[in-house]
Amino acid sequence: MKTLALETDYKIKLPLDWVKELGLESGIVIERTDDGILIRPCTVQTWDEVYAEKLIIGTPSVLDLSEVSGDDLIF
């Protein structure tokens, strides 16, 4: 077990070998538990993964303009 000092602004400095070994370079997720604080690596997502679940807007097959007047247009 290794003891780390809590800095005055409540930061924890992890040893560099721990950061590399645990894959914490890209960020962490902290979780408060009954036993203390759990620190885990944060998964990094690409923009493609972020937008993968968004709705894809398709072009309408038939555009009905029968009820649209000039007053409905926004310039």
C-alpha positions as a LaTeX table, in Angstrom:
\begin{tabular}{lrrr}
\hline
Residue & $x$ (\AA) & $y$ (\AA) & $z$ (\AA) \\
\hline
Met1 & 0.00 & 0.00 & 0.00 \\
Lys2 & 1.29 & 3.43 & $-0.93$ \\
Thr3 & 0.28 & 6.62 & 0.89 \\
Leu4 & $-0.15$ & 9.81 & $-1.13$ \\
Ala5 & $-0.40$ & 13.34 & 0.23 \\
Leu6 & $-3.52$ & 15.39 & $-0.42$ \\
Glu7 & $-2.44$ & 18.80 & $-1.66$ \\
Thr8 & $-3.93$ & 22.04 & $-0.33$ \\
Asp9 & $-6.30$ & 22.40 & $-3.30$ \\
Tyr10 & $-7.50$ & 18.78 & $-2.85$ \\
Lys11 & $-5.46$ & 17.37 & $-5.72$ \\
Ile12 & $-3.92$ & 13.93 & $-5.63$ \\
Lys13 & $-0.64$ & 13.39 & $-7.47$ \\
Leu14 & $-0.39$ & 9.83 & $-8.68$ \\
Pro15 & 3.02 & 8.32 & $-9.39$ \\
Leu16 & 3.84 & 8.42 & $-13.11$ \\
Asp17 & 4.37 & 4.66 & $-13.29$ \\
Trp18 & 0.82 & 4.11 & $-11.91$ \\
Val19 & $-0.64$ & 6.49 & $-14.51$ \\
Lys20 & 1.07 & 4.67 & $-17.37$ \\
Glu21 & 0.39 & 1.18 & $-16.01$ \\
Leu22 & $-3.32$ & 1.84 & $-15.42$ \\
Gly23 & $-3.87$ & 3.83 & $-18.64$ \\
Leu24 & $-4.93$ & 7.04 & $-16.93$ \\
Glu25 & $-3.23$ & 9.43 & $-19.39$ \\
Ser26 & $-6.43$ & 10.40 & $-21.20$ \\
Gly27 & $-8.46$ & 11.07 & $-18.05$ \\
Ile28 & $-10.16$ & 9.41 & $-15.12$ \\
Val29 & $-13.58$ & 8.79 & $-13.64$ \\
Ile30 & $-13.87$ & 9.03 & $-9.87$ \\
Glu31 & $-16.63$ & 7.38 & $-7.91$ \\
Arg32 & $-17.46$ & 7.74 & $-4.23$ \\
Thr33 & $-18.05$ & 4.39 & $-2.54$ \\
Asp34 & $-18.71$ & 3.28 & 1.03 \\
Asp35 & $-15.06$ & 2.25 & 1.29 \\
Gly36 & $-13.60$ & 5.46 & $-0.16$ \\
Ile37 & $-12.88$ & 6.78 & $-3.65$ \\
Leu38 & $-12.57$ & 4.59 & $-6.73$ \\
Ile39 & $-10.43$ & 5.95 & $-9.59$ \\
Arg40 & $-10.87$ & 4.35 & $-13.02$ \\
Pro41 & $-9.64$ & 5.19 & $-16.52$ \\
Cys42 & $-12.05$ & 7.27 & $-18.59$ \\
Thr43 & $-12.95$ & 5.80 & $-21.95$ \\
Val44 & $-12.14$ & 8.09 & $-24.85$ \\
Gln45 & $-14.71$ & 8.37 & $-27.61$ \\
Thr46 & $-14.19$ & 9.59 & $-31.14$ \\
Trp47 & $-16.64$ & 12.02 & $-32.72$ \\
Asp48 & $-17.90$ & 9.16 & $-34.90$ \\
Glu49 & $-18.79$ & 7.21 & $-31.75$ \\
Val50 & $-20.45$ & 10.24 & $-30.15$ \\
Tyr51 & $-22.68$ & 10.83 & $-33.17$ \\
Ala52 & $-23.28$ & 7.14 & $-33.95$ \\
Glu53 & $-26.54$ & 7.09 & $-31.99$ \\
Lys54 & $-27.89$ & 10.38 & $-33.35$ \\
Leu55 & $-30.81$ & 10.28 & $-35.74$ \\
Ile56 & $-29.85$ & 10.50 & $-39.37$ \\
Ile57 & $-31.91$ & 13.04 & $-41.24$ \\
Gly58 & $-33.01$ & 11.70 & $-44.57$ \\
Thr59 & $-34.54$ & 13.50 & $-47.50$ \\
Pro60 & $-38.32$ & 13.18 & $-47.70$ \\
Ser61 & $-39.54$ & 11.07 & $-50.58$ \\
Val62 & $-42.42$ & 13.44 & $-51.42$ \\
Leu63 & $-42.49$ & 17.09 & $-50.36$ \\
Asp64 & $-46.07$ & 18.37 & $-50.04$ \\
Leu65 & $-46.11$ & 22.18 & $-50.36$ \\
Ser66 & $-49.87$ & 22.51 & $-50.82$ \\
Glu67 & $-50.39$ & 24.08 & $-47.37$ \\
Val68 & $-47.34$ & 26.35 & $-47.40$ \\
Ser69 & $-47.81$ & 30.02 & $-48.19$ \\
Gly70 & $-45.36$ & 32.89 & $-48.53$ \\
Asp71 & $-46.13$ & 33.82 & $-44.90$ \\
Asp72 & $-44.64$ & 30.53 & $-43.72$ \\
Leu73 & $-41.20$ & 31.25 & $-45.14$ \\
Ile74 & $-38.52$ & 32.69 & $-42.88$ \\
Phe75 & $-35.83$ & 34.87 & $-44.40$ \\
\hline
\end{tabular}
